[in-house]
Amino acid sequence: MRHNFINGIYLKAMKSSKLVLLPLLLVCSISLNAAEIILNNGDIVHGDVVEQTDNSIVLQHPILGRLVIANSQIKPTELAPVDTGLFNTGFLSDWKRSAEFGIKGSEGNTRNMNIHAGVRLQVEDEVKRWDIDAAYDSSEDAGEQSQNQFFARFNRDFLNASSTRFYFTEGRYDWDEFEDWDYRLSMGGGVGDQLIKTEDWRVLGRLGIGVSKEFGGEDAEWVPEGVLGIDSVWHIAERHSLEIKNTLYPSFKDVGEFRNISELNWLIGLDSLKGIDLKLGLKNEFDSQSSGDSRNNDFKYYLALVMGL
């Protein structure tokens, strides 16, 4: 014999009632008005909705019959906040928007200062996936500028709900005071595939062609190149993720020459600062054709705070 209390109503369920309970549950499950109500004390009541008013709801329970439950006895349902867009303007509503900022400095025999600032915009539905970001980095060593660069890029995937395969297009702008060129433009496109997808982990592969051009440098021609990339995002826990990207751009003009961009972003949610995350970023850009004062490797790392916009 088993005893339960639901909102002060005494239930006495005999083991012999199982044969009667089973068909009643089946009838309840196929009813168009079937409902599941969670009470303030945590109990759950199933039944068919007979009537609903401003003050109560009337259920037809398969065992207890007609039940009248006051709204005050029902646990309120938490509603998802409405996205009002960037700065409540409605612009970019339903996009994931974030800004990040990091600064590190020291002063003594020498003065050092490192600044990192960036923004990122992301959205995905059944037919499209956008990923847009931009960042500025500046460094001072012993009072002299040693790094001063900016980039902006976009990636647009054209999705097919019935297939893991998709098409993509991408573009990027780079400006670097310490390169032998003023700025560089690159763009491309091709086909991609979702190689792995689980609840917490996704891996995308990309294969395509593109072009790039350096303005203000020795090479003033558009360079045709390939695009071979892989993106991995692992959601370790809520507000805790690890993102790894690598894109290889082999030159079709000079066989054996290439560019490569590697990136790692480790995002950790800060429980003590609601809505603010800590980001560790590592990035390396390699260009086998760098000349003059330009370096083949441009490696940088930073620690930044990330907040939603």
XYZ file of C-alpha atoms in Angstrom, residues 14-281:
268
model
C -3.597 -0.139 -4.027
C -1.328 -2.544 -5.909
C -4.429 -4.130 -7.397
C -5.289 -0.833 -9.137
C -2.442 -1.165 -11.647
C -4.671 -2.935 -14.147
C -7.166 -0.083 -14.007
C -4.485 2.639 -13.998
C -2.759 1.506 -17.195
C -5.701 2.044 -19.613
C -6.529 5.323 -17.906
C -2.964 6.586 -18.460
C -3.150 5.527 -22.092
C -6.359 7.497 -22.574
C -4.733 10.500 -20.861
C -1.601 10.351 -23.008
C -3.495 10.468 -26.307
C -5.834 13.268 -25.244
C -5.392 16.538 -27.128
C -5.961 18.466 -23.866
C -3.477 16.516 -21.744
C -1.463 18.680 -19.371
C 1.336 18.364 -16.839
C 1.102 20.770 -13.905
C 3.939 21.349 -11.431
C 2.760 22.478 -8.004
C 4.630 24.776 -5.640
C 5.651 21.839 -3.442
C 7.237 20.050 -6.416
C 4.462 17.477 -7.012
C 3.352 16.869 -10.600
C -0.274 16.333 -11.612
C -1.292 14.910 -15.008
C -4.751 15.146 -16.492
C -7.004 16.526 -19.193
C -7.787 20.243 -19.087
C -11.550 20.658 -18.682
C -11.687 24.372 -17.950
C -9.270 27.227 -17.303
C -10.129 30.561 -15.646
C -8.173 33.565 -14.389
C -8.023 32.003 -10.911
C -7.865 28.241 -11.420
C -7.568 25.296 -13.766
C -9.893 22.275 -13.800
C -8.360 18.885 -14.602
C -9.923 15.486 -15.164
C -7.519 13.161 -13.343
C -7.518 9.466 -14.363
C -7.830 8.348 -10.705
C -9.038 11.308 -8.644
C -11.562 12.526 -11.163
C -12.320 16.234 -11.392
C -9.682 18.460 -9.701
C -9.849 22.219 -9.251
C -6.342 23.664 -8.756
C -5.898 27.331 -7.857
C -3.339 29.270 -9.878
C -1.640 30.279 -6.620
C -0.803 26.582 -6.029
C 0.908 26.195 -9.415
C 4.631 26.862 -9.760
C 5.235 29.836 -12.091
C 6.957 29.035 -15.373
C 10.169 30.932 -16.072
C 9.986 32.670 -19.446
C 13.070 33.238 -21.587
C 14.016 36.929 -21.750
C 13.099 38.734 -24.950
C 16.105 39.860 -27.009
C 15.641 43.569 -27.735
C 18.730 43.791 -29.942
C 21.951 45.770 -29.675
C 21.552 48.437 -26.962
C 17.760 47.847 -27.026
C 17.499 49.156 -30.603
C 16.130 45.947 -32.148
C 19.225 45.748 -34.386
C 20.846 42.285 -34.452
C 18.134 40.792 -32.261
C 18.492 37.006 -31.774
C 22.221 37.281 -32.577
C 24.808 36.243 -30.020
C 26.708 39.500 -29.376
C 29.801 39.939 -27.234
C 32.624 42.377 -26.613
C 35.979 41.622 -25.014
C 38.674 43.764 -23.493
C 42.003 42.984 -21.896
C 44.836 45.185 -20.709
C 48.176 44.412 -19.093
C 50.825 46.913 -18.071
C 53.889 47.345 -15.907
C 56.143 50.267 -15.031
C 59.592 50.252 -13.461
C 62.941 50.333 -15.187
C 60.917 49.888 -18.386
C 57.281 50.527 -19.199
C 55.177 47.870 -20.913
C 51.556 48.044 -21.986
C 49.414 45.514 -23.901
C 45.864 46.231 -25.051
C 43.365 43.871 -26.667
C 39.799 44.750 -27.689
C 37.359 42.856 -29.867
C 33.740 42.159 -30.789
C 31.998 39.035 -32.102
C 28.574 38.455 -33.669
C 27.067 35.010 -34.296
C 23.716 33.642 -35.445
C 22.516 30.273 -36.736
C 19.235 28.802 -37.913
C 18.185 26.081 -40.371
C 19.372 27.934 -43.499
C 22.292 30.135 -42.441
C 25.188 30.550 -40.035
C 27.031 33.853 -39.606
C 30.249 34.370 -37.647
C 31.670 37.921 -37.645
C 34.461 39.230 -35.471
C 37.019 42.021 -35.270
C 39.897 42.756 -32.903
C 42.562 45.371 -32.212
C 45.905 44.611 -30.509
C 48.556 47.043 -29.374
C 51.783 46.550 -27.406
C 54.401 48.872 -25.972
C 57.811 47.642 -24.835
C 60.129 50.044 -22.996
C 57.917 52.888 -24.116
C 58.174 51.990 -27.830
C 55.365 50.610 -29.958
C 56.030 46.966 -30.850
C 52.593 45.866 -32.064
C 49.743 47.783 -33.654
C 47.281 45.752 -35.722
C 43.612 45.311 -36.549
C 41.565 42.691 -38.370
C 37.923 42.132 -39.293
C 36.504 38.993 -40.841
C 33.217 37.305 -41.688
C 32.144 33.747 -42.431
C 28.764 32.917 -43.936
C 27.550 29.313 -44.206
C 24.591 28.342 -46.412
C 22.970 25.397 -44.621
C 20.709 22.568 -45.743
C 18.476 21.096 -43.042
C 18.455 17.691 -44.748
C 22.231 17.381 -45.143
C 25.452 17.867 -43.177
C 27.015 19.490 -46.236
C 26.933 23.268 -46.680
C 28.445 26.038 -48.800
C 30.412 28.914 -47.382
C 31.879 32.277 -48.243
C 34.414 34.262 -46.222
C 36.279 37.558 -46.234
C 38.987 39.213 -44.160
C 40.686 42.611 -43.802
C 44.088 42.948 -42.069
C 45.993 46.095 -41.126
C 49.402 45.905 -39.456
C 51.734 48.835 -38.874
C 54.760 46.556 -38.675
C 54.272 44.606 -41.919
C 55.889 45.583 -45.221
C 52.375 46.170 -46.631
C 49.694 48.635 -45.540
C 46.710 46.307 -45.510
C 45.599 42.980 -46.967
C 42.275 41.756 -48.340
C 41.360 38.109 -48.769
C 38.143 36.370 -49.774
C 37.022 32.934 -50.780
C 34.346 30.275 -50.725
C 33.653 26.610 -51.214
C 31.972 23.591 -49.696
C 31.970 22.376 -46.100
C 30.772 19.409 -44.101
C 29.738 18.862 -40.516
C 32.167 16.076 -39.624
C 31.110 15.593 -36.010
C 28.043 16.752 -34.130
C 27.091 15.720 -30.616
C 25.244 17.560 -27.885
C 28.475 19.204 -26.697
C 30.932 18.964 -29.593
C 30.904 20.075 -33.228
C 33.592 19.841 -35.904
C 33.292 21.520 -39.324
C 35.562 20.987 -42.326
C 35.926 23.429 -45.256
C 37.473 23.158 -48.726
C 37.464 25.943 -51.298
C 39.366 28.522 -53.313
C 40.004 32.234 -52.857
C 42.229 35.197 -53.590
C 44.273 37.643 -51.523
C 46.089 40.896 -52.175
C 48.507 43.038 -50.204
C 48.215 46.783 -50.751
C 51.220 49.057 -50.326
C 53.765 46.227 -50.450
C 56.128 44.756 -53.006
C 53.576 42.294 -54.414
C 50.666 44.243 -55.895
C 48.942 41.297 -57.628
C 45.931 39.252 -56.606
C 47.144 35.805 -55.527
C 44.877 32.785 -56.143
C 44.967 30.329 -53.262
C 43.198 27.376 -51.742
C 41.144 27.338 -48.557
C 41.434 24.303 -46.288
C 39.990 24.747 -42.814
C 38.709 22.943 -39.756
C 36.678 24.406 -36.871
C 36.019 22.676 -33.557
C 33.837 23.893 -30.678
C 33.549 21.886 -27.467
C 31.002 23.050 -24.878
C 32.611 21.612 -21.755
C 29.904 22.964 -19.462
C 27.498 25.876 -19.282
C 29.509 29.053 -20.027
C 32.665 26.975 -20.448
C 33.863 26.178 -23.967
C 36.986 25.491 -26.003
C 37.203 26.630 -29.638
C 40.014 25.621 -32.020
C 40.351 26.820 -35.615
C 42.959 26.303 -38.306
C 42.841 27.501 -41.918
C 45.520 26.811 -44.512
C 45.812 29.021 -47.628
C 48.185 27.324 -50.131
C 49.272 29.606 -52.972
C 48.349 28.586 -56.537
C 50.727 31.208 -57.909
C 53.900 30.066 -56.151
C 53.764 26.332 -55.467
C 54.971 25.481 -51.990
C 54.180 28.896 -50.504
C 51.262 29.286 -48.101
C 49.594 31.224 -45.300
C 48.198 29.566 -42.182
C 46.027 30.981 -39.392
C 45.652 29.041 -36.120
C 43.429 30.109 -33.255
C 42.452 28.819 -29.807
C 39.824 30.439 -27.591
C 39.149 29.112 -24.090
C 36.073 30.681 -22.494
C 35.392 30.283 -18.758
C 32.265 31.649 -17.083
C 32.853 33.663 -13.895
C 30.149 32.759 -11.379
C 30.992 35.755 -9.209
C 30.468 38.126 -12.162
C 27.142 37.287 -13.728
C 27.195 37.593 -17.515
C 30.981 38.116 -17.689
C 33.376 35.415 -18.894
C 37.139 35.068 -18.871
C 38.789 34.356 -22.233
C 42.250 33.017 -22.932
C 43.144 33.576 -26.587
